[in-house]
Every structure is written in C-alpha cells, then in structure tokens.
Coordinates of N, CA and C in Angstrom, one line a residue:
X1 N 117.7 -0.2 -60.6 CA 117.0 0.3 -61.6 C 117.6 0.3 -62.9
X2 N 116.7 -0.4 -64.3 CA 117.6 -0.5 -65.6 C 118.1 0.8 -65.9
X3 N 119.2 0.5 -66.6 CA 120.0 1.9 -67.0 C 119.3 2.6 -68.1
X4 N 119.4 3.5 -68.5 CA 118.8 4.3 -69.3 C 117.4 4.5 -69.5
X5 N 116.7 4.4 -68.5 CA 115.2 4.8 -68.5 C 115.1 6.1 -68.3
X6 N 114.3 6.6 -68.9 CA 113.7 8.0 -68.8 C 112.7 8.1 -67.4
X7 N 112.6 9.1 -66.9 CA 111.7 9.3 -65.8 C 110.1 9.0 -66.2
X8 N 109.6 9.1 -67.4 CA 108.5 8.8 -67.9 C 108.4 7.3 -68.1
X9 N 109.5 6.7 -68.6 CA 109.5 5.3 -68.5 C 109.6 4.4 -67.2
X10 N 110.1 5.1 -66.4 CA 110.3 4.5 -64.9 C 109.1 4.6 -64.2
X11 N 108.1 5.7 -64.3 CA 107.0 5.9 -63.4 C 106.0 6.8 -64.1
X12 N 106.0 7.0 -65.5 CA 105.1 7.9 -66.0 C 103.7 7.1 -65.8
X13 N 102.6 8.0 -66.9 CA 101.4 7.3 -66.8 C 101.0 6.0 -67.2
X14 N 102.0 5.7 -68.4 CA 101.8 4.4 -69.0 C 102.3 3.3 -67.9
X15 N 102.7 3.6 -66.7 CA 103.1 2.6 -65.7 C 102.1 2.8 -64.9
X16 N 101.5 4.0 -64.2 CA 100.9 4.2 -63.2 C 99.4 3.8 -63.3
X17 N 99.0 3.9 -64.6 CA 97.6 3.5 -65.1 C 97.2 2.2 -65.1
X18 N 98.6 1.3 -65.2 CA 98.1 -0.2 -65.3 C 98.4 -0.8 -63.6
X19 N 99.0 0.0 -63.0 CA 99.0 -0.7 -61.3 C 98.0 0.0 -60.3
X20 N 97.2 1.0 -60.9 CA 96.2 1.6 -60.0 C 96.7 2.7 -59.2
X21 N 98.0 3.5 -59.4 CA 98.4 4.4 -58.7 C 97.6 5.7 -59.2
X22 N 97.3 5.4 -60.9 CA 96.5 6.6 -61.4 C 95.2 6.0 -61.9
X23 N 94.2 6.8 -61.5 CA 92.7 5.9 -62.1 C 92.5 6.4 -63.4
X24 N 92.5 7.7 -63.9 CA 92.1 8.2 -65.0 C 93.2 8.9 -65.7
X25 N 93.1 8.9 -67.2 CA 94.2 9.7 -68.1 C 93.4 10.8 -68.5
X26 N 94.0 11.7 -68.8 CA 93.3 13.3 -69.2 C 94.6 13.3 -70.5
X27 N 93.9 13.7 -71.5 CA 94.8 14.3 -73.0 C 95.6 15.6 -72.7
X28 N 94.8 16.6 -71.8 CA 95.4 18.1 -71.7 C 95.0 18.3 -70.5
X29 N 95.2 19.6 -70.3 CA 94.7 20.3 -69.0 C 93.0 20.6 -69.0
X30 N 92.5 20.8 -70.0 CA 91.1 21.0 -70.5 C 90.4 19.5 -69.9
X31 N 90.9 18.6 -70.8 CA 90.2 17.3 -70.3 C 90.4 17.1 -68.9
X32 N 91.5 17.3 -68.2 CA 91.7 16.9 -66.9 C 90.7 17.8 -65.9
X33 N 90.3 18.8 -66.3 CA 89.4 19.9 -65.5 C 88.0 19.2 -65.8
X34 N 87.9 19.0 -67.1 CA 86.4 18.3 -67.6 C 86.1 17.1 -66.7
X35 N 87.1 16.4 -66.5 CA 86.9 15.1 -65.7 C 86.9 15.1 -64.3
X36 N 87.7 16.2 -63.7 CA 87.4 16.5 -62.2 C 86.1 17.2 -62.0
X37 N 85.3 18.1 -62.9 CA 84.2 18.6 -62.6 C 83.1 17.5 -63.0
X38 N 83.1 16.6 -63.8 CA 82.5 15.3 -63.8 C 82.4 14.6 -62.5
X39 N 83.5 14.2 -62.2 CA 83.7 13.5 -60.7 C 83.0 14.1 -59.8
X40 N 83.4 15.4 -59.6 CA 82.7 16.0 -58.4 C 81.2 16.1 -58.6
X41 N 80.8 16.2 -59.8 CA 79.1 16.4 -59.8 C 78.6 15.2 -59.2
X42 N 78.9 14.1 -59.1 CA 78.3 12.9 -58.4 C 78.4 13.0 -57.0
X43 N 79.5 13.8 -56.3 CA 79.6 14.1 -55.1 C 78.7 15.0 -54.4
X44 N 78.5 14.8 -53.0 CA 77.9 15.7 -52.2 C 78.6 16.9 -51.8
X45 N 78.4 18.0 -51.1 CA 79.1 19.2 -51.0 C 80.4 18.6 -49.6
X46 N 79.8 17.7 -48.7 CA 80.5 17.1 -47.7 C 79.8 15.9 -47.3
X47 N 80.7 15.1 -46.3 CA 80.3 13.8 -45.9 C 79.1 14.0 -45.1
X48 N 78.4 15.3 -44.7 CA 77.2 15.0 -44.0 C 76.0 15.5 -44.3
X49 N 76.3 15.5 -45.9 CA 75.1 15.8 -46.8 C 74.9 14.5 -47.8
X50 N 73.7 14.4 -48.4 CA 73.4 13.4 -49.6 C 73.9 14.0 -50.8
X51 N 74.3 13.2 -51.6 CA 74.3 13.4 -53.1 C 73.2 14.3 -53.5
X52 N 73.4 15.4 -54.5 CA 72.0 15.9 -55.1 C 71.5 15.3 -56.4
X53 N 70.4 15.5 -56.5 CA 69.9 14.8 -57.7 C 70.2 15.9 -58.9
X54 N 70.7 15.2 -60.0 CA 70.8 16.2 -61.0 C 70.2 16.2 -62.0
X55 N 70.1 17.3 -63.1 CA 68.9 17.6 -64.0 C 69.0 16.2 -64.9
X56 N 67.8 16.0 -65.7 CA 68.2 14.9 -66.4 C 67.0 15.0 -67.6
X57 N 67.2 14.7 -68.7 CA 65.9 14.9 -69.7 C 65.8 13.2 -70.1
X58 N 66.4 12.4 -69.2 CA 65.8 11.0 -69.9 C 64.8 10.4 -69.1
X59 N 63.9 10.0 -69.7 CA 62.7 9.4 -68.7 C 63.0 8.2 -68.3
X60 N 62.4 8.1 -67.2 CA 62.7 6.5 -66.3 C 61.8 5.5 -67.1
X61 N 60.7 5.7 -67.9 CA 60.2 4.8 -68.7 C 60.5 4.7 -70.0
X62 N 61.9 5.2 -70.3 CA 62.5 4.5 -71.7 C 63.0 3.2 -71.4
X63 N 62.8 2.6 -72.8 CA 62.8 1.3 -73.0 C 64.1 1.0 -74.2
X64 N 64.8 0.0 -74.0 CA 66.0 -0.4 -74.8 C 65.7 -1.8 -75.4
X65 N 65.2 -2.0 -76.5 CA 64.8 -3.3 -76.9 C 66.4 -4.0 -77.1
X66 N 67.3 -3.4 -77.1 CA 68.7 -4.2 -77.6 C 68.9 -4.6 -76.2
X67 N 68.6 -4.5 -75.1 CA 68.9 -5.2 -74.0 C 68.1 -6.7 -73.9
X68 N 67.2 -6.9 -74.5 CA 66.5 -8.2 -74.5 C 67.3 -9.4 -75.3
X69 N 68.2 -8.9 -76.3 CA 69.0 -9.9 -76.8 C 70.6 -9.7 -76.8
X70 N 71.2 -8.8 -75.7 CA 72.5 -8.5 -75.5 C 73.2 -9.8 -75.1
X71 N 72.6 -10.4 -74.1 CA 73.3 -11.5 -73.6 C 73.2 -12.6 -74.7
X72 N 74.3 -13.2 -75.3 CA 73.9 -14.5 -76.1 C 73.4 -15.8 -75.3
X73 N 72.9 -16.6 -76.0 CA 72.4 -17.8 -75.8 C 73.6 -19.0 -75.2
X74 N 74.6 -18.8 -76.1 CA 75.5 -19.6 -75.8 C 76.5 -19.1 -74.8
X75 N 76.8 -20.0 -73.6 CA 77.6 -19.2 -72.6 C 79.1 -18.9 -72.7
X76 N 79.6 -19.8 -73.7 CA 81.0 -19.3 -73.9 C 81.2 -18.4 -74.8
X77 N 80.1 -17.4 -75.3 CA 80.2 -16.2 -76.1 C 80.4 -15.2 -75.1
X78 N 80.9 -13.9 -75.8 CA 81.3 -12.6 -74.6 C 80.3 -11.8 -75.1
X79 N 80.2 -10.7 -73.9 CA 79.4 -9.6 -74.7 C 79.9 -8.4 -74.1
X80 N 78.9 -7.2 -74.1 CA 79.7 -5.9 -73.9 C 79.1 -5.6 -72.8
X81 N 79.5 -5.8 -71.5 CA 79.0 -5.1 -70.4 C 79.2 -3.7 -70.3
X82 N 79.8 -3.1 -71.0 CA 79.8 -1.5 -70.9 C 78.6 -0.9 -71.6
X83 N 78.4 -1.8 -72.6 CA 77.0 -1.4 -73.6 C 75.8 -1.6 -72.5
X84 N 75.8 -2.3 -71.5 CA 74.7 -2.8 -70.9 C 74.5 -1.3 -70.0
X85 N 75.8 -1.0 -69.3 CA 75.6 0.2 -68.5 C 75.3 1.4 -69.3
X86 N 75.5 1.5 -70.3 CA 75.3 2.6 -71.1 C 73.7 2.5 -71.1
X87 N 73.2 1.7 -71.5 CA 71.8 1.5 -71.7 C 71.0 1.3 -70.7
X88 N 71.4 1.0 -69.5 CA 70.9 1.1 -68.5 C 70.5 2.5 -67.6
X89 N 72.0 2.9 -67.5 CA 71.6 4.3 -66.7 C 71.4 5.6 -67.6
X90 N 71.3 6.6 -66.7 CA 71.0 7.9 -67.6 C 71.6 8.3 -68.5
X91 N 71.3 8.3 -70.0 CA 71.9 8.8 -70.9 C 73.4 9.9 -70.9
X92 N 74.4 9.3 -71.0 CA 75.6 9.9 -71.1 C 75.9 10.5 -69.6
X93 N 75.8 9.7 -68.8 CA 76.0 9.9 -67.3 C 77.1 8.8 -66.7
X94 N 77.1 7.6 -67.8 CA 78.5 6.8 -67.1 C 79.8 7.5 -67.2
X95 N 80.4 7.4 -66.0 CA 82.1 8.0 -65.7 C 82.7 6.8 -65.0
X96 N 83.6 6.1 -65.8 CA 84.5 5.1 -65.5 C 85.5 5.6 -64.6
X97 N 86.1 4.8 -63.6 CA 87.0 5.1 -62.8 C 88.1 3.6 -63.0
X98 N 89.5 4.0 -63.5 CA 90.2 3.0 -63.3 C 90.2 1.9 -64.3
X99 N 90.0 2.4 -65.8 CA 89.4 1.3 -66.5 C 90.7 0.5 -66.9
X100 N 92.0 1.0 -66.8 CA 93.4 0.2 -67.0 C 93.9 -0.8 -66.3
X101 N 93.2 -1.0 -65.0 CA 93.7 -1.9 -63.8 C 92.6 -2.8 -63.2
X102 N 93.0 -4.1 -62.9 CA 91.8 -4.6 -62.4 C 90.7 -4.8 -63.5
X103 N 91.2 -5.1 -64.7 CA 90.3 -4.7 -65.8 C 89.1 -6.2 -65.8
X104 N 89.2 -7.0 -65.1 CA 88.1 -8.0 -65.1 C 86.7 -7.5 -64.5
X105 N 87.3 -6.4 -63.6 CA 86.0 -5.5 -63.2 C 85.6 -4.3 -63.5
X106 N 84.8 -3.4 -63.9 CA 84.5 -2.3 -64.2 C 83.7 -1.7 -63.2
X107 N 84.5 -0.4 -62.9 CA 83.8 0.6 -61.7 C 83.6 1.8 -62.4
X108 N 82.9 2.5 -61.7 CA 82.5 4.1 -61.9 C 81.4 4.7 -61.4
X109 N 81.0 5.5 -61.9 CA 79.8 6.3 -61.2 C 78.8 6.8 -62.5
X110 N 77.7 6.7 -62.2 CA 76.6 7.0 -63.1 C 75.4 7.8 -62.4
X111 N 74.2 7.7 -63.0 CA 73.0 8.4 -62.4 C 71.8 7.7 -62.8
X112 N 70.7 7.4 -62.1 CA 69.5 6.8 -62.2 C 68.6 7.7 -62.2
X113 N 67.7 8.2 -63.2 CA 66.8 9.3 -62.8 C 67.3 10.3 -62.1
X114 N 68.5 10.8 -62.3 CA 69.0 11.7 -61.9 C 70.0 11.8 -60.7
X115 N 69.8 10.6 -60.1 CA 70.3 10.6 -58.8 C 71.8 9.8 -58.7
X116 N 72.9 10.1 -58.3 CA 74.1 9.4 -58.5 C 74.2 8.2 -57.8
X117 N 75.0 7.3 -58.3 CA 75.0 5.9 -58.0 C 76.3 5.4 -58.1
X118 N 77.2 4.6 -57.3 CA 78.4 3.8 -57.5 C 78.0 2.7 -58.5
X119 N 79.0 2.3 -59.2 CA 78.7 1.1 -60.1 C 79.9 0.1 -60.1
X120 N 79.7 -0.9 -60.0 CA 80.8 -2.2 -60.5 C 80.1 -3.1 -61.1
X121 N 81.0 -3.9 -62.2 CA 80.4 -4.9 -62.9 C 81.4 -5.9 -63.4
X122 N 81.3 -7.2 -63.5 CA 82.1 -8.0 -63.9 C 82.5 -7.7 -65.6
X123 N 83.7 -7.8 -66.1 CA 83.7 -7.8 -67.7 C 84.3 -9.1 -68.0
X124 N 83.2 -9.9 -68.7 CA 83.4 -11.4 -69.0 C 84.4 -11.4 -69.9
X125 N 85.2 -10.4 -70.9 CA 86.1 -10.2 -71.5 C 87.4 -10.4 -71.0
X126 N 87.6 -10.0 -69.7 CA 88.8 -10.3 -69.1 C 88.9 -11.4 -68.2
X127 N 89.4 -12.5 -68.2 CA 89.8 -13.7 -67.2 C 88.1 -14.1 -66.8
X128 N 87.3 -13.9 -67.7 CA 85.9 -14.2 -67.6 C 85.1 -13.4 -66.7
X129 N 85.6 -12.3 -66.1 CA 85.1 -11.6 -65.2 C 85.6 -12.3 -63.8
X130 N 86.5 -13.1 -63.4 CA 87.0 -13.4 -62.5 C 87.6 -12.2 -61.7
X131 N 87.3 -12.7 -60.3 CA 87.9 -11.4 -59.3 C 89.2 -11.6 -59.1
X132 N 90.1 -10.6 -59.4 CA 91.5 -10.9 -59.3 C 91.9 -10.2 -58.1
X133 N 93.3 -10.0 -57.9 CA 93.7 -9.5 -56.3 C 93.6 -7.9 -57.0
X134 N 93.9 -7.3 -58.0 CA 93.6 -5.8 -58.2 C 92.3 -5.5 -58.5
X135 N 91.6 -6.4 -59.2 CA 90.2 -6.2 -59.2 C 89.4 -5.9 -57.9
X136 N 89.8 -6.8 -56.9 CA 89.1 -6.5 -55.7 C 89.7 -5.3 -54.7
X137 N 91.0 -5.0 -55.1 CA 91.2 -3.7 -54.4 C 90.3 -2.3 -55.2
X138 N 90.2 -2.7 -56.6 CA 89.4 -1.6 -57.0 C 88.1 -1.4 -56.7
X139 N 87.5 -2.6 -56.7 CA 86.0 -2.8 -56.2 C 86.0 -2.2 -54.5
X140 N 86.9 -2.5 -53.9 CA 86.7 -2.2 -52.3 C 86.9 -0.7 -52.2
X141 N 87.8 -0.1 -52.9 CA 87.7 1.5 -53.0 C 86.4 2.0 -53.5
X142 N 85.9 1.6 -54.5 CA 84.7 2.0 -54.8 C 83.7 1.9 -53.4
X143 N 83.6 0.8 -53.0 CA 82.7 0.7 -52.2 C 83.1 1.6 -51.1
X144 N 84.2 1.8 -50.6 CA 84.6 2.6 -49.7 C 84.2 4.2 -49.8
X145 N 84.5 4.6 -51.1 CA 83.9 5.8 -51.7 C 82.4 5.9 -51.5
X146 N 81.8 5.1 -51.9 CA 80.2 5.3 -51.8 C 80.0 5.3 -50.4
X147 N 80.4 4.6 -49.5 CA 80.1 4.5 -47.9 C 80.5 5.9 -47.5
X148 N 81.7 6.3 -48.0 CA 81.8 7.8 -47.2 C 81.2 9.1 -47.8
X149 N 80.5 8.7 -49.1 CA 79.8 10.0 -49.5 C 78.3 9.7 -49.9
X150 N 77.8 8.4 -49.2 CA 76.1 8.1 -49.1 C 75.8 8.0 -50.8
X151 N 76.5 7.3 -51.3 CA 76.2 7.0 -52.8 C 75.7 5.6 -53.0
X152 N 74.4 5.1 -53.3 CA 73.6 4.1 -53.4 C 74.5 3.5 -54.3
X153 N 74.7 1.9 -54.4 CA 75.6 1.1 -55.4 C 74.7 0.0 -55.9
X154 N 74.8 0.2 -57.3 CA 74.3 -0.7 -58.3 C 75.3 -1.7 -58.8
X155 N 75.4 -2.9 -58.8 CA 76.3 -3.8 -59.6 C 75.7 -4.9 -60.3
X156 N 76.2 -5.2 -61.2 CA 75.9 -6.1 -62.5 C 76.8 -7.3 -62.4
X157 N 76.3 -8.4 -61.9 CA 77.2 -9.5 -61.7 C 77.0 -10.7 -62.6
X158 N 78.5 -10.8 -63.0 CA 78.6 -12.1 -64.0 C 80.1 -12.7 -63.3
X159 N 79.9 -13.3 -62.2 CA 81.0 -13.5 -61.3 C 81.2 -15.0 -61.3
X160 N 82.4 -15.7 -62.0 CA 82.6 -17.0 -62.2 C 83.4 -17.4 -60.6
X161 N 83.8 -16.4 -60.1 CA 84.7 -16.6 -58.7 C 86.0 -15.8 -58.7
X162 N 86.7 -16.0 -57.6 CA 88.2 -15.6 -57.4 C 89.1 -16.0 -58.4
X163 N 89.9 -15.6 -59.0 CA 90.8 -15.9 -60.0 C 91.8 -17.2 -59.1
X164 N 92.0 -18.3 -59.6 CA 93.2 -19.1 -59.0 C 94.1 -19.5 -60.0
X165 N 95.0 -20.2 -59.2 CA 96.6 -20.4 -60.1 C 97.7 -20.0 -59.3
X166 N 98.8 -20.2 -59.8 CA 100.0 -19.6 -59.2 C 100.0 -18.2 -59.2
X167 N 99.7 -17.5 -60.4 CA 100.0 -16.1 -60.3 C 98.9 -15.6 -59.0
X168 N 97.8 -15.7 -59.2 CA 96.8 -15.5 -58.3 C 97.1 -15.6 -56.8
X169 N 97.9 -16.6 -56.6 CA 98.4 -17.1 -55.2 C 99.6 -16.0 -54.9
X170 N 100.5 -15.8 -55.9 CA 101.5 -15.0 -55.8 C 100.9 -13.5 -55.6
X171 N 99.9 -13.1 -56.1 CA 99.3 -11.7 -55.8 C 98.3 -11.5 -54.8
X172 N 98.4 -12.4 -53.8 CA 97.6 -12.3 -52.3 C 96.3 -12.3 -52.7
X173 N 95.6 -13.1 -53.7 CA 94.3 -12.7 -53.9 C 93.4 -13.1 -52.9
X174 N 93.8 -13.9 -52.1 CA 92.8 -14.0 -50.7 C 92.8 -13.2 -49.9
X175 N 93.7 -12.5 -49.7 CA 94.0 -11.5 -48.6 C 93.1 -10.2 -49.3
X176 N 93.1 -9.4 -50.6 CA 92.4 -8.6 -51.2 C 91.0 -9.1 -51.4
X177 N 90.8 -10.3 -51.7 CA 89.6 -10.5 -52.0 C 88.6 -10.5 -50.8
X178 N 89.3 -11.1 -49.5 CA 88.7 -11.0 -48.3 C 88.2 -9.6 -47.9
X179 N 89.1 -8.8 -48.0 CA 88.7 -7.4 -47.8 C 87.7 -6.9 -48.6
X180 N 87.5 -7.3 -50.1 CA 86.4 -7.1 -50.9 C 85.0 -7.5 -50.5
X181 N 85.1 -8.8 -50.0 CA 83.8 -9.4 -49.6 C 83.4 -8.7 -48.2
X182 N 84.1 -8.5 -47.4 CA 83.8 -7.9 -46.2 C 83.6 -6.3 -46.3
X183 N 84.1 -5.6 -47.1 CA 83.7 -4.1 -47.4 C 82.1 -4.5 -48.0
X184 N 81.5 -5.5 -48.7 CA 80.5 -5.6 -49.0 C 79.7 -5.9 -48.1
X185 N 79.9 -6.9 -47.2 CA 79.0 -7.4 -46.1 C 78.6 -6.5 -45.1
X186 N 79.8 -5.3 -45.0 CA 79.6 -4.3 -43.9 C 79.0 -2.9 -44.4
X187 N 78.7 -2.9 -45.6 CA 78.2 -2.0 -46.3 C 76.6 -1.7 -46.0
X188 N 76.4 -0.1 -45.8 CA 75.0 0.0 -45.3 C 74.5 1.0 -46.2
X189 N 74.8 1.6 -47.1 CA 74.2 2.4 -48.3 C 73.5 1.5 -49.1
X190 N 72.4 2.0 -49.4 CA 71.3 1.2 -50.4 C 72.2 0.5 -51.4
X191 N 72.0 -0.5 -51.8 CA 72.6 -1.7 -52.6 C 71.4 -2.4 -53.5
X192 N 71.9 -2.3 -54.9 CA 71.2 -3.3 -55.7 C 72.0 -4.1 -56.4
X193 N 71.7 -5.4 -56.6 CA 72.5 -6.3 -57.5 C 71.6 -6.9 -58.6
X194 N 72.1 -6.6 -59.9 CA 71.6 -7.1 -61.0 C 72.4 -8.5 -61.3
X195 N 71.8 -9.4 -61.3 CA 72.5 -10.8 -61.7 C 72.5 -11.0 -63.2
X196 N 73.2 -11.2 -64.0 CA 73.5 -11.2 -65.6 C 73.7 -12.5 -65.9
X197 N 74.7 -13.2 -65.8 CA 74.9 -14.6 -66.0 C 75.5 -15.6 -65.0
X198 N 76.5 -15.3 -64.1 CA 77.0 -16.1 -63.0 C 77.0 -15.6 -61.9
X199 N 77.0 -16.6 -60.8 CA 77.2 -16.1 -59.3 C 77.8 -17.2 -58.4
X200 N 78.9 -17.4 -58.5 CA 79.5 -18.6 -57.9 C 80.2 -18.4 -56.9
X201 N 80.7 -18.9 -55.9 CA 81.8 -19.3 -55.0 C 81.7 -17.8 -54.0
X202 N 82.8 -17.6 -53.2 CA 83.1 -16.6 -52.1 C 82.8 -15.4 -52.9
X203 N 83.4 -15.1 -54.0 CA 83.5 -14.0 -54.7 C 82.0 -13.5 -55.1
X204 N 81.1 -14.5 -55.4 CA 79.9 -14.2 -55.6 C 79.3 -13.5 -54.6
X205 N 79.5 -13.8 -53.2 CA 78.9 -13.2 -52.2 C 79.3 -11.6 -51.9
X206 N 80.4 -11.1 -52.7 CA 80.8 -9.6 -52.5 C 79.9 -9.1 -53.2
X207 N 79.0 -9.5 -54.1 CA 78.3 -8.5 -54.6 C 76.9 -8.2 -53.7
X208 N 76.7 -8.6 -52.7 CA 75.5 -8.8 -51.8 C 75.5 -8.1 -50.6
X209 N 75.3 -7.0 -50.2 CA 75.2 -6.3 -49.0 C 74.1 -6.6 -48.3
X210 N 74.0 -6.2 -47.0 CA 72.8 -6.7 -46.2 C 71.7 -6.0 -46.7
X211 N 70.3 -6.6 -46.6 CA 69.0 -6.0 -47.2 C 69.5 -5.2 -48.5
X212 N 70.1 -5.9 -49.4 CA 70.4 -5.3 -50.6 C 69.0 -6.0 -51.5
X213 N 69.0 -5.1 -52.7 CA 67.8 -5.5 -53.7 C 68.3 -6.3 -54.8
X214 N 67.6 -7.5 -55.3 CA 68.2 -8.5 -56.2 C 67.3 -8.7 -57.3
X215 N 67.9 -8.2 -58.5 CA 67.4 -8.6 -60.0 C 67.9 -9.8 -60.4
X216 N 67.1 -10.6 -61.2 CA 68.1 -11.6 -62.1 C 67.5 -11.8 -63.7
X217 N 68.7 -11.5 -64.4 CA 68.5 -11.3 -65.9 C 67.9 -12.7 -66.3
X218 N 67.2 -13.1 -67.1 CA 66.9 -14.5 -67.6 C 68.1 -15.4 -67.7
X219 N 69.0 -14.8 -68.1 CA 70.2 -15.7 -68.1 C 71.1 -16.2 -67.2
X220 N 70.7 -15.8 -65.9 CA 71.5 -16.2 -64.9 C 71.7 -17.6 -64.2
X221 N 72.8 -18.0 -63.9 CA 73.1 -19.3 -63.0 C 73.9 -19.0 -62.2
X222 N 73.1 -19.5 -60.9 CA 74.1 -19.2 -59.4 C 74.1 -20.7 -58.6
X223 N 75.1 -20.3 -57.8 CA 75.3 -21.6 -57.0 C 76.0 -21.0 -55.7
X224 N 76.1 -22.0 -54.7 CA 76.9 -21.7 -53.5 C 78.3 -21.7 -53.9

C-alpha cells in the first residue's frame, strides 16, 4: 500500500464509486434516506408479489416533439441518451443506478404509466456505447434484480458491439460479456427493446430476451 494514504484515499467513495462497489452517492443522511425510499418505491413487498403501480399525473397520451429531432442525421454526432429517457418515461420517475462505473451503459429504474420498470441504455458519449467488461457486469446485475423482483425491462439500444483491444482483453470482457448475453437470453420478465441507432455483433444480441417486443427508431442500423 502506498505510504501516506488516508483511509478515504485508499477506499473512500471517490474510489468505490468508480469500481462498482458503490452504486450511488449521497450528499448527507437526508439524501441517503431519500434515495433509499425512492429505490424501494419501485420494489414489491417481497419476491412473491408484483411491483405495485404508483400514482402518476403523467398522461400516457403525452407527446414530446423534441424526440423527433433528438437523434442527429450525422452518425458521427453524439446525442443525450439520458434526455431520451427523461422524455419517454413518466415525468420525474427516472432513478439512475451506478452512473460512475461502466459508463458506456446507463442503468436505472423508472415508471411507465405508473408501472415500475428496469431500464438500460447505451451511452454513445462513452466508447460510442460499446459494451465493456464493467458495463456488462452492471447490466447483468440490473437484469438479475429485475428477474428477482418481477420488474419488466425496457432497453434503448445503440450498440456498436463489445469493446476490443488490449485493455478490453485484459479486463476479461469476453467472460463478463458472455454472462450479460446469457442473462438476457434466459430472462423471463416482459422485455421491450427500442433500437435507437446501432445494433451490431454479439453484444447486440444481449438487448433481446425471448419473446421480447422490439421498436425501431427511424435512425436505426442493424446487422448480424
């Protein structure tokens, strides 16, 4: 251990947030309790019950004209995936999990017409949304959580494939990526995939579960 390190420098939140040991950061006790209450509001009372539909003043007929132009015509230009999530799901219902690690994939919980759902989406602003080793672990954990507590899954796909190169090989991307794809392939909760821009390679297959529902944004490009 490097000499002179404090306990916080060695293993404080600024370390654990970026390695996946901590999912979310709280500013103080009140904020921690607020986040706990919000997280639990998506969960059923136990694993033998379905999650309850929550109250919502957000009409299912709401339209958002911004969505029609949010994806740039030029493929090399980025866009804000989190903004898409905010516009699609019930207003103020988005709760992100693990924003500081596995950053090429966004994971969290939200509501559709009051019903809790698990959500994951590629973030094209990090490695173009490629599936890395840590992103694979983050998404697999979310899938496992949704399976355990009967939460439907909605994912927004802009998947260029698994990350490649020496660093990806050293991180055992193939091991964690295979576990992610297998988790999706054996998932039995209702699953909807919204294809936004790209769907390529084996990593692309991890966005589809058996008998899932698929929607394609006009900008989508897909291939085996």
